């Protein structure tokens, strides 16, 4: 746990981050790990067009983005052992294994699952159009 401190150096909250160790995952060769990232040329072009046409530019950050991804029903579940310092056996002495309902940082396919979830939201529900040149660029046309 990290201690976050306020203006008077008092502890205001504790933060923790659980990371998945993908090296121990079975059948790692079967995991598709590709997830696209936006190209620098796409960002520069979008900023230039916004300046020329005097448009507003909005940006946002998704807090805990990988944790927002969702597995599909047809995907195999991912199991993990608890991290050090957590209880590893139950009252009967049986080892505890966690079934992951959301991808975690460190998991090989977490970025791909997050991108797929984002794309389903933007294209499927909000009717954005994906770019043919850059898979991470989505746009929406408004008709006056």
XYZ file of N, CA, C and O in Angstrom:
576
model
N 0.831 -1.193 0.000
C 0.000 0.000 0.000
C 0.874 1.254 0.000
O 1.877 1.303 0.691
N 0.447 2.214 -0.768
C 1.110 3.517 -0.734
C 0.252 4.458 0.077
O -0.968 4.441 -0.009
N 0.909 5.287 0.853
C 0.185 6.277 1.651
C 0.170 7.606 0.909
O 1.214 8.141 0.565
N -1.016 8.134 0.657
C -1.165 9.443 0.027
C -1.372 10.460 1.136
O -2.202 10.280 2.023
N -0.601 11.550 1.079
C -0.636 12.544 2.152
C -1.244 13.845 1.670
O -1.144 14.204 0.509
N -1.881 14.543 2.613
C -2.508 15.824 2.312
C -1.541 16.984 2.502
O -0.328 16.819 2.629
N -2.095 18.201 2.550
C -1.290 19.417 2.650
C -0.518 19.490 3.969
O 0.586 20.030 4.018
N -1.080 18.954 5.045
C -0.428 19.005 6.360
C 0.345 17.725 6.662
O 0.600 17.411 7.808
N 0.678 16.969 5.623
C 1.449 15.740 5.727
C 0.725 14.641 6.500
O 1.339 13.721 7.005
N -0.600 14.725 6.585
C -1.377 13.667 7.224
C -1.790 12.658 6.147
O -2.002 13.016 5.000
N -1.893 11.399 6.534
C -2.277 10.355 5.587
C -3.753 10.528 5.256
O -4.612 10.488 6.141
N -4.055 10.755 3.968
C -5.447 10.959 3.559
C -6.077 9.683 3.011
O -7.270 9.469 3.172
N -5.274 8.841 2.351
C -5.809 7.570 1.861
C -4.670 6.613 1.544
O -3.521 7.015 1.411
N -5.024 5.353 1.437
C -4.087 4.311 1.059
C -4.464 3.827 -0.336
O -5.635 3.629 -0.637
N -3.460 3.632 -1.185
C -3.710 3.136 -2.536
C -2.945 1.843 -2.749
O -1.805 1.715 -2.328
N -3.583 0.909 -3.430
C -2.946 -0.364 -3.745
C -3.160 -0.665 -5.217
O -4.100 -0.184 -5.833
N -2.281 -1.472 -5.755
C -2.406 -1.872 -7.149
C -2.065 -3.351 -7.252
O -0.991 -3.773 -6.830
N -2.996 -4.101 -7.761
C -2.796 -5.528 -7.923
C -2.420 -5.785 -9.378
O -3.129 -5.382 -10.286
N -1.273 -6.435 -9.597
C -0.773 -6.695 -10.944
C -0.706 -8.196 -11.144
O -0.252 -8.939 -10.281
N -1.149 -8.635 -12.308
C -1.165 -10.054 -12.650
C 0.195 -10.470 -13.196
O 0.764 -9.786 -14.033
N 0.722 -11.608 -12.721
C 1.986 -12.135 -13.211
C 1.678 -13.115 -14.338
O 1.375 -14.274 -14.113
N 1.754 -12.640 -15.573
C 1.359 -13.437 -16.736
C 2.371 -14.514 -17.089
O 2.102 -15.376 -17.912
N 3.542 -14.511 -16.449
C 4.570 -15.504 -16.778
C 4.159 -16.906 -16.364
O 4.613 -17.881 -16.936
N 3.296 -17.029 -15.391
C 2.894 -18.348 -14.909
C 1.630 -18.851 -15.595
O 1.143 -19.911 -15.288
N 1.094 -18.086 -16.505
C -0.155 -18.451 -17.170
C 0.072 -19.647 -18.100
O 1.020 -19.679 -18.879
N -0.821 -20.614 -18.037
C -0.741 -21.761 -18.918
C -1.245 -21.368 -20.296
O -2.097 -20.492 -20.443
N -0.742 -22.007 -21.320
C -1.150 -21.748 -22.702
C -0.963 -20.297 -23.108
O -1.814 -19.709 -23.772
N 0.138 -19.688 -22.688
C 0.402 -18.284 -23.042
C 0.524 -18.093 -24.543
O 0.259 -17.028 -25.066
N 0.934 -19.138 -25.241
C 1.100 -19.027 -26.689
C -0.242 -18.803 -27.385
O -0.297 -18.277 -28.488
N -1.345 -19.169 -26.737
C -2.670 -19.041 -27.337
C -3.301 -17.679 -27.081
O -4.375 -17.389 -27.584
N -2.642 -16.830 -26.304
C -3.211 -15.536 -25.927
C -2.858 -14.494 -26.977
O -1.693 -14.291 -27.301
N -3.888 -13.823 -27.521
C -3.675 -12.739 -28.481
C -3.461 -11.456 -27.685
O -4.331 -11.036 -26.929
N -2.297 -10.837 -27.848
C -1.946 -9.699 -27.004
C -1.930 -8.365 -27.735
O -1.659 -7.341 -27.128
N -2.202 -8.338 -29.047
C -2.105 -7.083 -29.790
C -3.227 -6.132 -29.408
O -4.398 -6.489 -29.377
N -2.861 -4.896 -29.120
C -3.843 -3.823 -28.925
C -3.258 -2.563 -29.546
O -2.116 -2.203 -29.279
N -4.017 -1.888 -30.402
C -3.467 -0.732 -31.105
C -3.307 0.483 -30.204
O -4.031 0.641 -29.214
N -2.367 1.319 -30.565
C -2.177 2.614 -29.897
C -2.251 3.694 -30.970
O -1.908 3.456 -32.126
N -2.704 4.863 -30.577
C -2.869 5.943 -31.552
C -1.511 6.385 -32.076
O -0.521 6.412 -31.349
N -1.465 6.708 -33.349
C -0.220 7.145 -33.983
C 0.008 8.628 -33.723
O -0.937 9.408 -33.649
N 1.277 9.012 -33.624
C 1.612 10.421 -33.396
C 1.155 11.280 -34.567
O 0.703 12.411 -34.379
N 1.249 10.747 -35.772
C 0.822 11.521 -36.944
C -0.689 11.788 -36.906
O -1.149 12.838 -37.359
N -1.462 10.868 -36.334
C -2.908 11.069 -36.210
C -3.205 12.217 -35.247
O -4.051 13.069 -35.520
N -2.497 12.249 -34.135
C -2.707 13.318 -33.155
C -2.313 14.662 -33.750
O -3.055 15.650 -33.631
N -1.171 14.719 -34.404
C -0.730 15.986 -35.019
C -1.722 16.464 -36.072
O -2.047 17.652 -36.138
N -2.213 15.562 -36.898
C -3.177 15.933 -37.930
C -4.477 16.437 -37.319
O -5.027 17.452 -37.753
N -4.977 15.741 -36.307
C -6.223 16.158 -35.656
C -6.074 17.532 -35.000
O -6.987 18.367 -35.082
N -4.936 17.799 -34.377
C -4.705 19.107 -33.757
C -4.600 20.206 -34.816
O -5.124 21.311 -34.639
N -3.945 19.911 -35.936
C -3.812 20.896 -37.007
C -5.177 21.238 -37.607
O -5.496 22.415 -37.820
N -5.987 20.234 -37.857
C -7.331 20.471 -38.412
C -8.181 21.267 -37.425
O -8.908 22.187 -37.810
N -8.076 20.952 -36.135
C -8.841 21.685 -35.121
C -8.420 23.154 -35.076
O -9.267 24.041 -34.935
N -7.131 23.432 -35.215
C -6.653 24.820 -35.219
C -7.144 25.567 -36.457
O -7.610 26.701 -36.366
N -7.030 24.932 -37.609
C -7.427 25.588 -38.858
C -8.930 25.891 -38.867
O -9.354 26.971 -39.259
N -9.732 24.926 -38.383
C -11.185 25.100 -38.405
C -11.739 25.703 -37.121
O -12.952 25.800 -36.955
N -10.844 26.078 -36.213
C -11.211 26.703 -34.932
C -12.240 25.883 -34.159
O -13.273 26.382 -33.722
N -11.914 24.629 -33.990
C -12.788 23.720 -33.258
C -12.218 23.452 -31.877
O -11.023 23.543 -31.656
N -13.091 23.078 -30.977
C -12.662 22.717 -29.632
C -12.134 21.291 -29.641
O -12.627 20.440 -30.369
N -11.137 21.054 -28.827
C -10.543 19.728 -28.706
C -10.783 19.246 -27.278
O -10.545 19.976 -26.318
N -11.284 18.039 -27.159
C -11.537 17.455 -25.851
C -10.686 16.211 -25.688
O -10.523 15.435 -26.622
N -10.157 16.019 -24.516
C -9.381 14.824 -24.199
C -9.853 14.314 -22.848
O -10.369 15.070 -22.024
N -9.694 13.028 -22.636
C -10.085 12.455 -21.354
C -9.188 11.276 -21.038
O -8.528 10.725 -21.908
N -9.166 10.927 -19.782
C -8.396 9.782 -19.325
C -9.355 8.837 -18.614
O -10.181 9.282 -17.815
N -9.282 7.580 -18.911
C -10.145 6.595 -18.265
C -9.395 6.046 -17.063
O -8.333 5.444 -17.204
N -9.947 6.260 -15.885
C -9.316 5.790 -14.658
C -9.381 4.271 -14.596
O -10.441 3.684 -14.757
N -8.235 3.658 -14.377
C -8.185 2.199 -14.310
C -8.705 1.558 -15.575
O -9.548 0.673 -15.533
N -8.192 2.000 -16.716
C -8.741 1.584 -18.017
C -8.801 0.065 -18.163
O -9.828 -0.474 -18.588
N -7.734 -0.641 -17.832
C -7.740 -2.087 -18.023
C -8.804 -2.759 -17.168
O -9.357 -3.783 -17.543
N -9.094 -2.184 -16.014
C -10.120 -2.762 -15.148
C -11.523 -2.555 -15.703
O -12.471 -3.186 -15.247
N -11.674 -1.672 -16.685
C -12.984 -1.423 -17.282
C -13.292 -2.418 -18.394
O -14.412 -2.492 -18.873
N -12.282 -3.169 -18.845
C -12.496 -4.160 -19.896
C -13.367 -5.294 -19.394
O -13.428 -5.583 -18.203
N -14.048 -5.944 -20.319
C -14.943 -7.046 -19.944
C -14.629 -8.276 -20.789
O -14.442 -8.186 -21.988
N -14.613 -9.423 -20.123
C -14.448 -10.684 -20.831
C -15.755 -11.024 -21.544
O -16.833 -10.653 -21.100
N -15.644 -11.770 -22.621
C -16.829 -12.302 -23.297
C -17.198 -13.631 -22.652
O -16.376 -14.282 -22.012
N -18.441 -14.033 -22.847
C -18.898 -15.294 -22.258
C -18.169 -16.505 -22.831
O -18.005 -17.510 -22.147
N -17.725 -16.416 -24.086
C -17.085 -17.562 -24.721
C -15.584 -17.641 -24.448
O -14.926 -18.583 -24.887
N -15.019 -16.696 -23.712
C -13.587 -16.708 -23.404
C -13.311 -17.567 -22.170
O -14.124 -17.627 -21.245
N -12.158 -18.215 -22.185
C -11.773 -19.025 -21.040
C -11.486 -18.117 -19.847
O -10.847 -17.074 -19.996
N -11.923 -18.507 -18.654
C -11.642 -17.675 -17.481
C -10.159 -17.699 -17.133
O -9.443 -18.641 -17.488
N -9.710 -16.669 -16.455
C -8.328 -16.567 -15.998
C -8.335 -16.722 -14.483
O -9.137 -16.094 -13.792
N -7.463 -17.577 -13.988
C -7.358 -17.813 -12.557
C -6.000 -17.323 -12.072
O -5.021 -17.371 -12.808
N -5.955 -16.845 -10.837
C -4.708 -16.318 -10.285
C -4.595 -16.694 -8.809
O -5.605 -16.841 -8.115
N -3.364 -16.801 -8.372
C -3.123 -17.004 -6.942
C -3.156 -15.640 -6.252
O -2.779 -14.629 -6.854
N -3.559 -15.592 -5.000
C -3.541 -14.311 -4.278
C -2.117 -13.775 -4.150
O -1.157 -14.547 -4.105
N -1.955 -12.443 -4.084
C -0.607 -11.874 -3.937
C -0.031 -12.147 -2.558
O -0.747 -12.551 -1.634
N 1.266 -11.920 -2.437
C 1.931 -12.106 -1.141
C 1.278 -11.226 -0.090
O 0.915 -10.087 -0.354
N 1.141 -11.766 1.100
C 0.534 -11.015 2.180
C -0.955 -11.268 2.317
O -1.574 -10.856 3.288
N -1.568 -11.914 1.343
C -2.980 -12.265 1.406
C -3.112 -13.715 1.842
O -2.171 -14.511 1.741
N -4.279 -14.078 2.294
C -4.540 -15.439 2.735
C -4.457 -16.393 1.542
O -5.103 -16.178 0.528
N -3.652 -17.455 1.653
C -3.463 -18.373 0.534
C -4.221 -19.681 0.700
O -4.348 -20.433 -0.251
N -4.728 -19.968 1.898
C -5.494 -21.198 2.134
C -6.732 -20.867 2.948
O -6.731 -19.960 3.774
N -7.802 -21.627 2.695
C -9.024 -21.404 3.463
C -8.956 -22.159 4.792
O -7.926 -22.741 5.130
N -10.051 -22.190 5.540
C -10.057 -22.802 6.872
C -9.830 -24.310 6.823
O -9.405 -24.903 7.794
N -10.090 -24.942 5.675
C -9.873 -26.383 5.520
C -8.469 -26.706 5.056
O -8.104 -27.859 4.934
N -7.670 -25.676 4.722
C -6.319 -25.894 4.236
C -6.231 -26.021 2.722
O -5.188 -26.370 2.185
N -7.336 -25.749 2.040
C -7.367 -25.833 0.577
C -6.820 -24.530 0.000
O -7.222 -23.444 0.433
N -5.887 -24.605 -0.971
C -5.342 -23.374 -1.556
C -6.435 -22.525 -2.215
O -7.345 -23.051 -2.858
N -6.330 -21.224 -2.049
C -7.291 -20.284 -2.627
C -6.804 -19.868 -4.005
O -5.625 -19.566 -4.197
N -7.723 -19.868 -4.962
C -7.438 -19.404 -6.316
C -8.531 -18.407 -6.679
O -9.706 -18.660 -6.459
N -8.122 -17.269 -7.230
C -9.089 -16.246 -7.633
C -9.490 -16.436 -9.089
O -8.645 -16.650 -9.946
N -10.779 -16.338 -9.357
C -11.259 -16.310 -10.736
C -11.411 -14.847 -11.110
O -12.131 -14.096 -10.465
N -10.695 -14.430 -12.146
C -10.681 -13.018 -12.522
C -11.929 -12.683 -13.342
O -12.207 -13.322 -14.353
N -12.670 -11.676 -12.905
C -13.840 -11.203 -13.638
C -13.485 -10.014 -14.527
O -14.239 -9.660 -15.421
N -12.349 -9.390 -14.255
C -11.856 -8.260 -15.050
C -10.366 -8.456 -15.292
O -9.670 -9.024 -14.461
N -9.872 -7.984 -16.441
C -8.428 -8.078 -16.678
C -7.656 -7.144 -15.745
O -8.167 -6.093 -15.350
N -6.441 -7.526 -15.414
C -5.580 -6.718 -14.556
C -4.354 -6.261 -15.327
O -3.974 -6.860 -16.332
N -3.701 -5.210 -14.836
C -2.419 -4.796 -15.388
C -1.443 -5.956 -15.274
O -1.436 -6.655 -14.278
N -0.645 -6.156 -16.290
C 0.303 -7.247 -16.298
C -0.213 -8.464 -17.049
O 0.545 -9.335 -17.429
N -1.505 -8.535 -17.249
C -2.086 -9.646 -17.994
C -1.858 -9.399 -19.483
O -2.104 -8.305 -19.977
N -1.376 -10.398 -20.194
C -0.974 -10.227 -21.580
C -2.046 -9.660 -22.489
O -1.780 -8.827 -23.345
N -3.279 -10.079 -22.319
C -4.342 -9.651 -23.216
C -5.218 -8.540 -22.642
O -6.261 -8.209 -23.206
N -4.811 -7.907 -21.554
C -5.627 -6.866 -20.917
C -5.818 -5.660 -21.836
O -6.916 -5.099 -21.912
N -4.770 -5.250 -22.550
C -4.886 -4.121 -23.470
C -5.827 -4.416 -24.615
O -6.631 -3.569 -25.022
N -5.778 -5.626 -25.149
C -6.674 -6.009 -26.241
C -8.126 -6.054 -25.775
O -9.028 -5.586 -26.463
N -8.357 -6.565 -24.565
C -9.716 -6.629 -24.027
C -10.249 -5.220 -23.783
O -11.415 -4.919 -24.068
N -9.406 -4.303 -23.283
C -9.827 -2.927 -23.070
C -10.171 -2.256 -24.402
O -11.190 -1.590 -24.535
N -9.333 -2.451 -25.414
C -9.601 -1.853 -26.723
C -10.905 -2.389 -27.306
O -11.708 -1.642 -27.848
N -11.119 -3.682 -27.182
C -12.358 -4.281 -27.701
C -13.579 -3.712 -26.988
O -14.584 -3.368 -27.621
N -13.497 -3.553 -25.672
C -14.608 -2.983 -24.902
C -14.866 -1.539 -25.313
O -16.011 -1.129 -25.504
N -13.797 -0.755 -25.466
C -13.933 0.646 -25.886
C -14.537 0.738 -27.279
O -15.442 1.536 -27.527
N -14.063 -0.087 -28.192
C -14.577 -0.071 -29.567
C -16.064 -0.450 -29.617
O -16.844 0.157 -30.345
N -16.461 -1.456 -28.836
C -17.877 -1.841 -28.792
C -18.742 -0.689 -28.308
O -19.844 -0.470 -28.810
N -18.245 0.068 -27.333
C -18.995 1.208 -26.799
C -19.084 2.337 -27.826
O -20.162 2.865 -28.096
N -17.932 2.721 -28.404
C -17.911 3.860 -29.322
C -18.615 3.560 -30.643
O -19.424 4.360 -31.114
N -18.310 2.430 -31.241
C -18.882 2.111 -32.554
C -20.299 1.558 -32.421
O -21.209 1.989 -33.123
N -20.487 0.617 -31.504
C -21.783 -0.047 -31.385
C -22.871 0.798 -30.754
O -24.003 0.825 -31.235
N -22.551 1.525 -29.692
C -23.588 2.257 -28.951
C -23.619 3.743 -29.247
O -24.680 4.348 -29.277
N -22.450 4.351 -29.444
C -22.418 5.800 -29.654
C -22.283 6.189 -31.120
O -22.202 7.365 -31.433
N -22.241 5.210 -32.003
C -22.238 5.414 -33.463
C -21.048 6.221 -33.978
O -21.186 7.008 -34.905
N -19.878 6.039 -33.379
C -18.659 6.620 -33.931
C -18.213 5.758 -35.101
O -18.613 4.603 -35.233
N -17.372 6.315 -35.942
C -16.843 5.598 -37.106
C -15.345 5.399 -36.896
O -14.630 6.364 -36.626
N -14.844 4.154 -37.012
C -13.398 3.945 -36.873
C -12.678 4.372 -38.142
O -13.182 4.210 -39.252
N -11.490 4.922 -37.991
C -10.689 5.335 -39.130
C -10.138 4.112 -39.853
O -9.819 3.103 -39.227
N -10.019 4.218 -41.169
C -9.435 3.129 -41.947
C -7.916 3.114 -41.810
O -7.281 2.077 -41.993
N -7.317 4.256 -41.504
C -5.858 4.374 -41.436
C -5.294 4.128 -40.047
O -4.167 3.667 -39.910
N -6.044 4.473 -39.011
C -5.569 4.332 -37.639
C -6.678 3.694 -36.809
O -7.716 4.309 -36.585
N -6.505 2.465 -36.335
C -7.576 1.783 -35.604
C -7.916 2.406 -34.257
O -8.951 2.096 -33.677
N -7.071 3.315 -33.760
C -7.347 3.964 -32.476
C -8.009 5.325 -32.634
O -8.203 6.023 -31.647
N -8.319 5.710 -33.858
C -8.942 7.015 -34.096
C -10.399 6.791 -34.497
O -10.698 6.101 -35.463
N -11.307 7.377 -33.716
C -12.739 7.282 -33.984
C -13.267 8.690 -34.191
O -12.861 9.622 -33.508
N -14.185 8.837 -35.099
C -14.767 10.155 -35.342
C -16.271 10.019 -35.519
O -16.798 8.941 -35.752
N -16.924 11.158 -35.410
C -18.379 11.183 -35.534
C -18.748 12.408 -36.344
O -18.262 13.505 -36.073
N -19.585 12.219 -37.333
C -20.035 13.339 -38.154
C -21.404 13.781 -37.689
O -22.305 12.959 -37.502
N -21.541 15.061 -37.509
C -22.819 15.644 -37.128
C -23.368 16.397 -38.323
O -22.691 17.192 -38.948
N -24.598 16.137 -38.635
C -25.223 16.812 -39.767
C -26.000 18.006 -39.246
O -26.811 17.882 -38.331
N -25.762 19.199 -39.844
C -26.456 20.408 -39.346
C -27.930 20.410 -39.693
O -28.452 19.710 -40.433
